[in-house]
Every structure is written in structure tokens, then in C-alpha cells.
Tab-separated table of C-alpha atoms in Angstrom:
chain	number	residue	atom	x	y	z
X	1	MET	CA	-0.419	-12.450	20.673
X	2	THR	CA	-3.623	-11.002	19.460
X	3	THR	CA	-4.646	-7.488	18.575
X	4	THR	CA	-8.161	-5.947	18.040
X	5	SER	CA	-9.567	-3.076	16.539
X	6	PRO	CA	-7.086	0.004	17.054
X	7	HIS	CA	-7.967	3.557	18.232
X	8	PHE	CA	-8.889	5.740	15.586
X	9	THR	CA	-5.541	7.326	14.346
X	10	HIS	CA	-3.801	7.325	11.055
X	11	PRO	CA	0.034	7.926	10.439
X	12	LEU	CA	-0.775	10.997	7.758
X	13	LEU	CA	-2.081	13.382	10.243
X	14	THR	CA	-2.124	13.393	13.943
X	15	ASN	CA	-5.045	15.860	14.794
X	16	PRO	CA	-8.090	14.583	12.906
X	17	PRO	CA	-10.533	17.251	11.836
X	18	THR	CA	-14.041	17.386	13.246
X	19	LEU	CA	-17.113	16.330	11.120
X	20	THR	CA	-19.955	18.992	11.094
X	21	SER	CA	-22.642	16.515	9.693
X	22	SER	CA	-23.736	13.163	10.866
X	23	GLN	CA	-23.090	9.909	9.076
X	24	SER	CA	-26.640	9.740	8.277
X	25	ARG	CA	-26.493	12.643	6.464
X	26	ILE	CA	-23.308	11.550	4.460
X	27	SER	CA	-25.481	8.731	3.113
X	28	ARG	CA	-28.100	10.975	1.931
X	29	LEU	CA	-25.989	12.898	-0.172
X	30	ARG	CA	-26.782	12.340	-3.770
X	31	ARG	CA	-24.094	10.832	-6.157
X	32	PRO	CA	-23.283	12.258	-9.458
X	33	THR	CA	-24.439	10.205	-12.439
X	34	MET	CA	-21.395	10.574	-14.537
X	35	ALA	CA	-17.593	11.361	-14.022
X	36	THR	CA	-16.085	14.041	-16.077
X	37	PRO	CA	-13.552	12.563	-18.529
X	38	VAL	CA	-9.814	13.201	-18.070
X	39	ALA	CA	-8.610	15.868	-20.202
X	40	GLY	CA	-7.105	14.690	-23.529
X	41	GLN	CA	-8.120	11.185	-23.097
X	42	SER	CA	-10.168	9.432	-25.686
X	43	THR	CA	-12.968	6.987	-25.041
X	44	SER	CA	-11.780	3.299	-25.417
X	45	ALA	CA	-13.483	0.112	-25.897
X	46	ASP	CA	-12.086	-1.782	-22.869
X	47	HIS	CA	-12.486	1.156	-20.269
X	48	HIS	CA	-14.552	4.117	-19.464
X	49	PRO	CA	-13.074	7.537	-20.466
X	50	SER	CA	-13.103	8.808	-16.945
X	51	LEU	CA	-10.090	6.420	-16.335
X	52	GLU	CA	-6.596	6.069	-18.069
X	53	VAL	CA	-5.646	2.595	-18.675
X	54	LEU	CA	-2.624	1.544	-20.473
X	55	GLY	CA	0.310	-1.057	-19.956
X	56	GLY	CA	2.047	-3.947	-21.993
X	57	GLY	CA	-0.302	-6.217	-20.413
X	58	ARG	CA	-3.691	-4.357	-21.196
X	59	HIS	CA	-5.055	-6.993	-23.598
X	60	LEU	CA	-4.409	-9.689	-21.149
X	61	PHE	CA	-5.698	-8.029	-17.955
X	62	CYS	CA	-8.477	-5.546	-19.265
X	63	PRO	CA	-10.943	-8.390	-19.886
X	64	VAL	CA	-10.386	-9.751	-16.200
X	65	ILE	CA	-11.536	-6.285	-14.766
X	66	LYS	CA	-13.804	-5.304	-17.288
X	67	THR	CA	-16.913	-4.992	-15.119
X	68	HIS	CA	-15.245	-2.259	-13.256
X	69	LEU	CA	-13.303	-0.564	-15.972
X	70	ASP	CA	-16.788	-0.310	-17.693
X	71	ARG	CA	-18.148	1.937	-15.017
X	72	PRO	CA	-17.505	5.766	-14.772
X	73	TYR	CA	-15.268	6.756	-11.663
X	74	ASN	CA	-17.699	8.794	-9.715
X	75	HIS	CA	-16.000	10.448	-6.609
X	76	TYR	CA	-18.301	10.746	-3.684
X	77	PRO	CA	-19.788	14.337	-3.275
X	78	ILE	CA	-17.822	16.660	-0.996
X	79	PHE	CA	-15.440	14.101	0.533
X	80	GLY	CA	-14.000	13.084	-3.089
X	81	SER	CA	-14.019	16.454	-4.785
X	82	ASN	CA	-10.559	17.656	-3.319
X	83	CYS	CA	-7.406	15.813	-2.757
X	84	HIS	CA	-6.799	16.807	0.511
X	85	VAL	CA	-10.357	16.528	1.973
X	86	GLU	CA	-10.412	12.999	0.370
X	87	THR	CA	-6.849	11.940	1.923
X	88	ILE	CA	-7.927	13.467	5.333
X	89	PHE	CA	-11.202	11.993	5.197
X	90	ALA	CA	-10.407	8.631	4.434
X	91	ALA	CA	-7.951	8.626	6.947
X	92	PHE	CA	-9.939	9.538	9.882
X	93	PHE	CA	-13.606	8.666	9.081
X	94	ARG	CA	-13.299	5.298	6.991
X	95	ASN	CA	-14.424	2.616	9.182
X	96	VAL	CA	-11.963	-0.098	10.467
X	97	PRO	CA	-12.988	-3.692	10.475
X	98	ASP	CA	-12.688	-5.818	13.480
X	99	VAL	CA	-9.859	-8.233	12.890
X	100	ILE	CA	-8.275	-10.524	15.472
X	101	TYR	CA	-4.590	-11.170	14.816
X	102	LYS	CA	-2.215	-13.837	15.866
X	103	ARG	CA	1.260	-12.211	15.663
X	104	GLU	CA	4.566	-13.568	14.662
X	105	CYS	CA	8.126	-12.128	15.406
X	106	LEU	CA	10.658	-12.828	12.783
X	107	ARG	CA	14.077	-12.301	13.721
X	108	THR	CA	16.165	-11.085	10.927
X	109	LYS	CA	19.713	-11.882	9.996
X	110	ASP	CA	21.238	-8.909	11.397
X	111	ASP	CA	19.112	-9.653	14.953
X	112	GLY	CA	16.608	-7.161	14.124
X	113	THR	CA	12.870	-7.747	14.176
X	114	VAL	CA	9.712	-7.499	11.913
X	115	THR	CA	6.330	-8.811	12.620
X	116	LEU	CA	3.753	-10.617	10.681
X	117	ASP	CA	0.072	-10.485	11.622
X	118	TRP	CA	-1.909	-13.516	10.636
X	119	VAL	CA	-5.865	-13.762	10.948
X	120	SER	CA	-6.059	-15.685	14.135
X	121	GLY	CA	-7.339	-19.270	13.515
X	122	ASP	CA	-6.371	-19.639	9.798
X	123	ALA	CA	-3.181	-21.897	10.416
X	124	GLN	CA	-5.811	-24.479	11.432
X	125	LYS	CA	-8.815	-23.530	9.276
X	126	LEU	CA	-7.516	-23.385	5.898
X	127	PRO	CA	-5.842	-25.823	3.824
X	128	GLU	CA	-1.712	-25.719	3.208
X	129	ASN	CA	-2.496	-24.733	-0.432
X	130	THR	CA	-4.493	-21.690	0.207
X	131	PRO	CA	-3.294	-18.619	-1.882
X	132	ILE	CA	-1.600	-16.175	0.244
X	133	LEU	CA	-1.860	-12.430	-0.158
X	134	LEU	CA	1.130	-10.389	1.722
X	135	LEU	CA	-0.078	-6.909	2.504
X	136	LEU	CA	2.659	-4.113	2.603
X	137	PRO	CA	1.296	-1.007	4.413
X	138	GLY	CA	2.356	2.395	3.904
X	139	LEU	CA	5.260	4.503	5.537
X	140	SER	CA	4.778	4.084	9.428
X	141	GLY	CA	1.627	2.241	8.702
X	142	GLY	CA	0.774	-1.530	9.835
X	143	SER	CA	-1.990	-3.822	10.259
X	144	ASP	CA	-4.230	-1.498	12.434
X	145	ASP	CA	-4.781	0.895	9.562
X	146	SER	CA	-8.378	0.830	7.944
X	147	TYR	CA	-7.288	0.367	4.258
X	148	VAL	CA	-5.063	-2.502	5.159
X	149	ARG	CA	-7.952	-4.119	7.137
X	150	HIS	CA	-10.661	-3.687	4.552
X	151	MET	CA	-8.387	-5.587	1.829
X	152	LEU	CA	-7.364	-8.260	4.424
X	153	VAL	CA	-11.010	-8.748	5.187
X	154	ARG	CA	-12.031	-8.964	1.551
X	155	ALA	CA	-9.476	-11.295	0.927
X	156	ARG	CA	-10.148	-13.555	3.595
X	157	ASN	CA	-13.605	-13.757	2.715
X	158	LYS	CA	-12.749	-14.811	-0.793
X	159	GLY	CA	-10.971	-17.675	1.088
X	160	TRP	CA	-7.526	-16.620	1.002
X	161	ARG	CA	-4.793	-16.512	3.678
X	162	VAL	CA	-3.679	-13.088	4.329
X	163	VAL	CA	-0.614	-11.933	6.285
X	164	VAL	CA	0.432	-8.288	7.212
X	165	PHE	CA	4.082	-7.467	7.097
X	166	ASN	CA	4.946	-4.816	9.589
X	167	SER	CA	8.168	-3.073	9.302
X	168	ARG	CA	10.310	-2.542	12.163
X	169	GLY	CA	8.707	-0.443	14.897
X	170	CYS	CA	5.411	-0.298	12.998
X	171	ALA	CA	2.119	-1.407	14.377
X	172	ASP	CA	4.027	-1.772	17.964
X	173	SER	CA	6.693	-4.216	16.545
X	174	PRO	CA	9.552	-4.427	18.458
X	175	VAL	CA	12.945	-2.787	17.585
X	176	THR	CA	15.903	-4.770	18.876
X	177	THR	CA	18.688	-3.163	16.903
X	178	PRO	CA	19.922	0.271	16.105
X	179	GLN	CA	18.514	-0.018	12.431
X	180	MET	CA	14.898	0.845	11.197
X	181	TYR	CA	13.932	0.525	7.609
X	182	SER	CA	13.917	2.608	4.426
X	183	GLY	CA	12.568	3.112	0.897
X	184	SER	CA	15.060	1.018	-0.556
X	185	PHE	CA	16.057	-1.799	1.906
X	186	LEU	CA	14.764	-4.899	0.765
X	187	GLY	CA	16.496	-7.220	2.991
X	188	ASP	CA	13.449	-7.595	5.573
X	189	LEU	CA	11.106	-8.133	2.708
X	190	ASP	CA	13.217	-10.704	1.394
X	191	GLU	CA	13.379	-12.757	4.541
X	192	VAL	CA	9.606	-12.424	4.953
X	193	VAL	CA	9.080	-13.799	1.588
X	194	ASN	CA	11.454	-16.546	2.238
X	195	HIS	CA	9.873	-17.420	5.292
X	196	VAL	CA	6.343	-17.122	4.234
X	197	VAL	CA	7.196	-19.716	1.074
X	198	THR	CA	9.016	-21.888	3.351
X	199	ARG	CA	6.129	-22.004	5.818
X	200	TYR	CA	3.494	-23.083	3.211
X	201	PRO	CA	5.330	-24.409	0.031
X	202	LYS	CA	2.150	-25.527	-1.755
X	203	ALA	CA	0.487	-22.201	-1.826
X	204	ASN	CA	0.849	-19.584	-4.311
X	205	LEU	CA	2.041	-15.973	-2.988
X	206	TYR	CA	0.774	-12.758	-3.994
X	207	GLY	CA	1.567	-9.048	-2.798
X	208	ALA	CA	-0.113	-5.924	-2.500
X	209	GLY	CA	1.599	-2.522	-1.335
X	210	TRP	CA	0.270	0.961	-0.792
X	211	SER	CA	2.276	4.065	-0.814
X	212	MET	CA	5.870	3.168	0.416
X	213	GLY	CA	4.933	-0.402	0.659
X	214	ALA	CA	4.057	-0.265	-3.177
X	215	ASN	CA	7.343	1.250	-3.765
X	216	LEU	CA	9.183	-1.496	-2.165
X	217	LEU	CA	7.146	-4.178	-3.685
X	218	VAL	CA	7.803	-3.048	-7.114
X	219	GLN	CA	11.398	-2.676	-6.578
X	220	TYR	CA	11.470	-6.218	-5.097
X	221	LEU	CA	9.481	-7.440	-8.051
X	222	GLY	CA	12.086	-5.722	-10.417
X	223	LYS	CA	15.537	-6.729	-8.924
X	224	GLU	CA	15.412	-9.440	-6.404
X	225	ASP	CA	15.487	-13.169	-6.950
X	226	GLY	CA	13.038	-13.592	-4.621
X	227	ALA	CA	10.472	-12.004	-7.159
X	228	ARG	CA	10.015	-15.652	-8.781
X	229	HIS	CA	8.137	-16.771	-5.589
X	230	PHE	CA	5.389	-14.231	-6.375
X	231	SER	CA	2.535	-15.175	-8.523
X	232	GLY	CA	0.886	-11.517	-8.842
X	233	GLY	CA	1.276	-8.123	-7.373
X	234	VAL	CA	-0.663	-4.865	-6.841
X	235	SER	CA	0.659	-1.500	-6.506
X	236	MET	CA	-1.430	1.376	-5.271
X	237	CYS	CA	-0.858	5.101	-4.606
X	238	ASN	CA	2.823	4.170	-5.426
X	239	PRO	CA	5.167	7.277	-5.261
X	240	PHE	CA	7.468	5.673	-8.009
X	241	ASN	CA	10.023	8.515	-7.906
X	242	LEU	CA	10.821	9.595	-4.303
X	243	VAL	CA	12.898	12.684	-5.588
X	244	MET	CA	9.466	13.966	-7.312
X	245	SER	CA	7.462	12.938	-4.189
X	246	ASP	CA	9.723	14.765	-1.770
X	247	GLU	CA	9.568	18.036	-3.943
X	248	ASP	CA	5.695	17.927	-3.679
X	249	LEU	CA	5.978	17.463	-0.164
X	250	SER	CA	7.984	20.616	0.498
X	251	SER	CA	5.253	22.807	-1.227
X	252	GLY	CA	2.025	24.190	-0.146
X	253	PHE	CA	-0.492	22.424	1.792
X	254	ASN	CA	1.310	19.174	1.212
X	255	LYS	CA	3.925	20.170	3.643
X	256	ILE	CA	1.223	19.179	6.430
X	257	TYR	CA	1.855	15.380	5.518
X	258	SER	CA	5.602	15.558	5.658
X	259	ARG	CA	5.203	17.005	9.062
X	260	SER	CA	2.744	14.219	10.226
X	261	LEU	CA	4.803	11.616	8.484
X	262	ALA	CA	7.685	12.917	10.106
X	263	LYS	CA	6.133	12.994	13.390
X	264	ALA	CA	5.167	9.195	13.154
X	265	LEU	CA	8.411	8.071	12.136
X	266	SER	CA	10.139	10.015	15.056
X	267	GLY	CA	7.780	8.690	17.500
X	268	ILE	CA	8.552	5.270	16.830
X	269	LEU	CA	12.324	6.282	17.255
X	270	LYS	CA	11.574	7.903	20.379
X	271	LYS	CA	10.233	4.492	21.934
X	272	HIS	CA	13.739	2.879	21.225
X	273	LEU	CA	16.125	5.805	22.045
X	274	MET	CA	18.247	3.761	24.264
X	275	LEU	CA	19.322	1.536	21.190
X	276	PHE	CA	20.924	4.576	19.471
X	277	GLU	CA	22.393	6.252	22.685
X	278	ASP	CA	26.209	5.566	21.714
X	279	ILE	CA	26.050	4.854	18.051
X	280	GLY	CA	28.133	7.759	17.034
X	281	GLY	CA	29.291	8.399	13.376
X	282	GLU	CA	27.390	10.830	11.471
X	283	TYR	CA	24.242	9.949	13.055
X	284	ASN	CA	22.277	12.730	14.404
X	285	ILE	CA	19.611	10.992	16.619
X	286	PRO	CA	18.288	14.400	18.080
X	287	LEU	CA	17.507	15.691	14.629
X	288	ALA	CA	15.712	12.338	13.577
X	289	ALA	CA	14.065	12.170	16.994
X	290	ASN	CA	12.582	15.661	16.587
X	291	ALA	CA	12.256	15.660	13.009
X	292	GLN	CA	9.829	18.425	11.515
X	293	ILE	CA	9.731	16.967	8.365
X	294	ILE	CA	10.548	13.592	6.636
X	295	ARG	CA	13.902	14.906	5.320
X	296	ASP	CA	15.138	15.734	8.864
X	297	TYR	CA	14.327	12.042	9.777
X	298	ASP	CA	16.151	10.891	6.547
X	299	GLU	CA	19.089	13.099	7.113
X	300	GLY	CA	19.664	12.371	10.944
X	301	LEU	CA	19.028	8.431	10.633
X	302	THR	CA	17.857	6.703	7.288
X	303	ARG	CA	20.750	7.742	4.782
X	304	VAL	CA	23.284	7.213	7.275
X	305	SER	CA	21.826	3.651	8.440
X	306	PHE	CA	22.034	2.436	4.673
X	307	GLY	CA	25.156	3.985	3.441
X	308	PHE	CA	23.907	7.076	1.545
X	309	LYS	CA	26.104	10.312	1.355
X	310	SER	CA	23.067	12.427	1.363
X	311	VAL	CA	19.333	12.294	1.450
X	312	ASP	CA	19.149	13.295	-2.121
X	313	GLU	CA	21.368	9.976	-2.952
X	314	TYR	CA	19.159	7.981	-0.894
X	315	LEU	CA	15.987	9.245	-2.556
X	316	GLN	CA	17.230	8.954	-5.939
X	317	LYS	CA	18.026	5.126	-5.446
X	318	SER	CA	14.976	4.560	-3.887
X	319	CYS	CA	12.805	4.739	-6.784
X	320	SER	CA	10.786	1.699	-8.115
X	321	ALA	CA	10.283	3.639	-11.221
X	322	ASP	CA	13.751	2.608	-12.258
X	323	HIS	CA	12.668	-1.241	-11.780
X	324	ILE	CA	9.465	-1.304	-13.209
X	325	LYS	CA	10.762	-2.277	-16.360
X	326	ASN	CA	12.301	-5.466	-15.312
X	327	VAL	CA	9.156	-7.004	-13.691
X	328	ARG	CA	8.172	-10.378	-14.775
X	329	THR	CA	5.274	-10.996	-12.375
X	330	PRO	CA	1.886	-9.744	-13.388
X	331	LEU	CA	1.496	-6.585	-11.734
X	332	LEU	CA	-1.696	-4.131	-11.388
X	333	CYS	CA	-0.701	-0.473	-10.785
X	334	ILE	CA	-3.619	1.880	-9.599
X	335	GLN	CA	-2.902	5.597	-9.076
X	336	ALA	CA	-4.983	8.675	-8.574
X	337	LYS	CA	-4.092	11.611	-10.790
X	338	ASN	CA	-4.430	13.918	-8.041
X	339	ASP	CA	-2.736	12.135	-5.366
X	340	PRO	CA	-0.724	14.738	-3.260
X	341	ILE	CA	2.034	12.528	-2.189
X	342	ALA	CA	2.453	10.060	-5.249
X	343	PRO	CA	2.768	12.568	-8.166
X	344	ASP	CA	1.118	11.752	-11.452
X	345	ARG	CA	4.108	13.061	-13.257
X	346	ALA	CA	6.316	10.370	-11.584
X	347	ILE	CA	4.456	7.349	-12.995
X	348	PRO	CA	6.756	5.605	-15.509
X	349	ARG	CA	4.233	5.403	-18.247
X	350	GLU	CA	6.430	4.490	-21.152
X	351	ASP	CA	8.006	1.539	-19.160
X	352	ILE	CA	4.637	0.227	-18.018
X	353	LYS	CA	3.495	0.392	-21.632
X	354	GLU	CA	6.567	-1.457	-22.892
X	355	ASN	CA	6.114	-4.282	-19.994
X	356	PRO	CA	3.774	-7.293	-21.085
X	357	ASN	CA	3.169	-7.898	-17.462
X	358	CYS	CA	2.006	-4.673	-16.246
X	359	LEU	CA	-1.362	-2.751	-16.585
X	360	LEU	CA	-1.788	0.795	-15.127
X	361	ILE	CA	-5.136	2.364	-14.095
X	362	VAL	CA	-5.118	5.947	-13.077
X	363	THR	CA	-8.410	7.374	-11.716
X	364	PRO	CA	-9.215	11.250	-12.039
X	365	LYS	CA	-9.581	11.693	-8.233
X	366	GLY	CA	-8.830	9.477	-5.331
X	367	GLY	CA	-6.140	11.611	-3.020
X	368	HIS	CA	-3.686	9.676	-1.239
X	369	LEU	CA	-5.035	6.272	0.209
X	370	GLY	CA	-8.546	7.878	-0.328
X	371	TRP	CA	-10.432	6.542	-3.332
X	372	VAL	CA	-13.787	7.314	-1.759
X	373	ALA	CA	-15.888	6.349	-4.498
X	374	GLY	CA	-18.081	3.284	-5.499
X	375	GLU	CA	-20.936	1.358	-3.823
X	376	ASN	CA	-19.008	1.420	-0.557
X	377	ALA	CA	-18.634	4.770	-0.271
X	378	PRO	CA	-18.019	6.873	1.928
X	379	VAL	CA	-16.935	5.000	4.818
X	380	GLY	CA	-16.453	1.568	3.514
X	381	CYS	CA	-13.602	-0.006	1.867
X	382	PRO	CA	-11.792	2.062	-0.966
X	383	TRP	CA	-12.895	1.853	-4.502
X	384	THR	CA	-9.848	-0.271	-5.683
X	385	ASP	CA	-10.552	-3.349	-3.295
X	386	PRO	CA	-13.134	-5.141	-5.571
X	387	MET	CA	-11.006	-4.807	-8.681
X	388	VAL	CA	-7.990	-5.782	-6.985
X	389	MET	CA	-9.408	-9.041	-5.636
X	390	ASP	CA	-10.985	-9.899	-8.975
X	391	PHE	CA	-7.421	-9.426	-10.345
X	392	LEU	CA	-5.671	-11.643	-8.018
X	393	GLN	CA	-8.322	-14.118	-7.998
X	394	HIS	CA	-8.100	-14.395	-11.691
X	395	LEU	CA	-4.212	-15.005	-11.573
X	396	GLU	CA	-4.984	-17.648	-8.926
X	397	ASN	CA	-7.288	-19.491	-11.054
X	398	GLN	CA	-4.989	-19.471	-14.098
X	399	LYS	CA	-1.841	-20.318	-11.505
X	400	SER	CA	-3.651	-23.252	-9.951
X	401	GLY	CA	-4.917	-24.706	-13.381
X	402	SER	CA	-8.306	-25.091	-12.304
X	403	GLN	CA	-11.471	-22.918	-12.308
X	404	GLN	CA	-13.048	-25.193	-9.858
X	405	GLY	CA	-12.915	-22.854	-6.976
X	406	THR	CA	-14.401	-20.067	-8.627
X	407	LYS	CA	-17.921	-20.335	-7.385
X	408	MET	CA	-16.514	-21.503	-3.926
X	409	LEU	CA	-14.448	-18.542	-3.715
X	410	GLN	CA	-16.939	-15.845	-4.770
X	411	SER	CA	-16.731	-12.449	-3.307
X	412	VAL	CA	-18.499	-11.725	0.023
X	413	GLU	CA	-19.112	-8.081	1.333
X	414	ALA	CA	-16.704	-7.082	3.786
């Protein structure tokens, strides 16, 4: 099964705004020459003062991405100046690279189904020891999303094998049982990891996740035996503490994100209502199918499916912040200080400082899944992507024990 470039939609918002100026006018906007330093942050020898950089692995990993850390974080004029403008702009107006996928449907132990989207033709073209990057999209997201495709293309152009993990129902994945997914259920990810490493036993595996996908990845790396299969990971826009994230989504303009995500989740559920017709028990399927906010969906379906007494208990027990201290895999975390969905106050800074495997980078702006900055702004890849791939390539060079592939795997612009 193959898919091509999707229609221009995004799970965060259902009604895209209208641009009042042409793309050519966007490209003519003058970029600022310097970024404003973060308040209370001093200049450091290993990074520009516009960035917050910390972590127990700082001395190991900062030199690897020094060329990125030395530069100021310059948000793109207008579109990168406000967290909501940036989040919405990136969701609807960032270009979407063309990718042809070969879809693999993986049946889980409970007869559920998740899908893996591989780049078509790579199974025959790439050697068996080619490093693998497993991508975990955000809540209700999948292989059609622009930020996923940009990372995929960049990794593929460096010679990597890339696969996108689509949760049940996401990216038109089939739903075969009355069970969806959640912010704490790691069973499907564990089966995907075991499947991938069994299929390519000679290859090193890496993971990169965004938002809820990042929350799942960090939990997995911190608590599951399968974490030993990963040689490195990257977490971006991670909410870390779902209780705090829920608080922010319930106030002010942020409510628009909760309503939009609820609509995306309930839309997936509505396509498969027949599976839930006679489910009974504490389920409230009508509430979930007509959810106005994420809590409605979680109350009607998620918390019951996974055995929680309340939505609050579900959120409390789904926080990756509680597990990052146990991560034994090299892990790069990138956050935006003004993220409206992944609050800055939720970042477990002290645990990251004490973990020798972790490095945290916080940009002064970026919104959620935005980062409209850097040489590819405003409609190209997020600011994070070149840094992420340099980090992962360094880990692969170390893991493979050879620097021979460095020249052959030089970055090619997506």
C-alpha cells in the first residue's frame, strides 16, 4: 500500500487561517540579526545565551552539535513572534515533502492493529546494517504530517532507513478491536520495537518523538526492558507532565487546541463506532464520540480502556517526567519556552541535570511543533531538524565504531 503527499490538514486545528500576503512577500521579510537572551540566563562557552542548555550529558553532547548551539535562535519575523501564530502557521503553511510509503500493518497481541510506514523501495536498496530511525508523531498525528515528513526526508537523505509508527486509527490505520491508544500505554510501541529489531537485527535503532509521541518514547526509555534496543533518542515538544499540560489546555486561547485535538480523536472514533456498540461497563462512547475537549474523550473512552478510576489519575500516571531519571540511552530533549501545550514549568530540569545520558535545549520561542526559524524558515523544515540529525549521526558513528561513513552520509538538503 502506498500513500503520497496528503491534503493540507493538521490535527491541531480544523479550520486553517487565511494568509493575507503571498509566499514571495514572506521570503522578503528581513530576519533579525540577534536574538534576545533568555532572562536570568548567563552566556556560556558551549552555547549562545539565547538558548538554555543543561543536562548531565552536556559535556559529552554539546561539542557534537556546537555549530548549532553557537548561533543565536532567531525566530522568523511575524510568524515566529507569537506562540499561537507560530503554532498555527507551522501547522497549515509549512510545506509537506512528497514521500511514497510502503505500509505494513502489524497485528498486536490483543488483535489490534498499528501501521508502520516505510519509505517505498528502501527494503531492497539499503544494506541490512543501515541505521533505523523510528518516528513517533504527536497525538492523533501520523506519517502525513509535515514535521514528520521533513525529519524523514532529512534522515533518508543521510542514508538512514526511516519508519513512522502510526498509532491505532491514525493516518488511516485500521482499528480492529474496541481499544485505541493512550499517553501511557506502551504495549504497542514495545511490539513495534521488537518487530523492527527482529526484521533488521544488524542495524542500530534510534527513536525521535514529538509531543505525545515524545512522552511515550521517554517513558519507554525510562521503564521498559525494550529500551536496550535503542542506541539513542530525541524528544521534542514533550509535555512531560500531562497534569500541567491539561491545566494549560483548559485556559485562555489554549482551549482552541484542546477542542481541535478532541475533534481529531473523536473523528477517528466515529469511523469505528460499530466496534464499540455493545461495549457496556463504564464507557461513555457518545461522550467520547462528540468530545468538545480532550478530557471528554479521555473520560468517555481512554481512562476506562486502560483501567484508570478518573481522568486525573490517568494524566498523573502518564507523565514521562517521572521516568527520565531512569533513562540509560543517550537522549536529546528540545523544548520551546513559549510552548502553549508543553509547558516550560513541566520540564524536569533537575532530573535531566543529574542524568549523564540527557541533554536539554530550550529555545526562547518555537510554539508547539513550530520552530519557524533557521535557514529553512518560514515554510521549510523546523529549526530542530539539522541539529537532531547531527546528534543522531554522531551516536551512530560511535555505535558502529567507525567514522568511515561520515563523508558518504553527509547531510543533503531535503
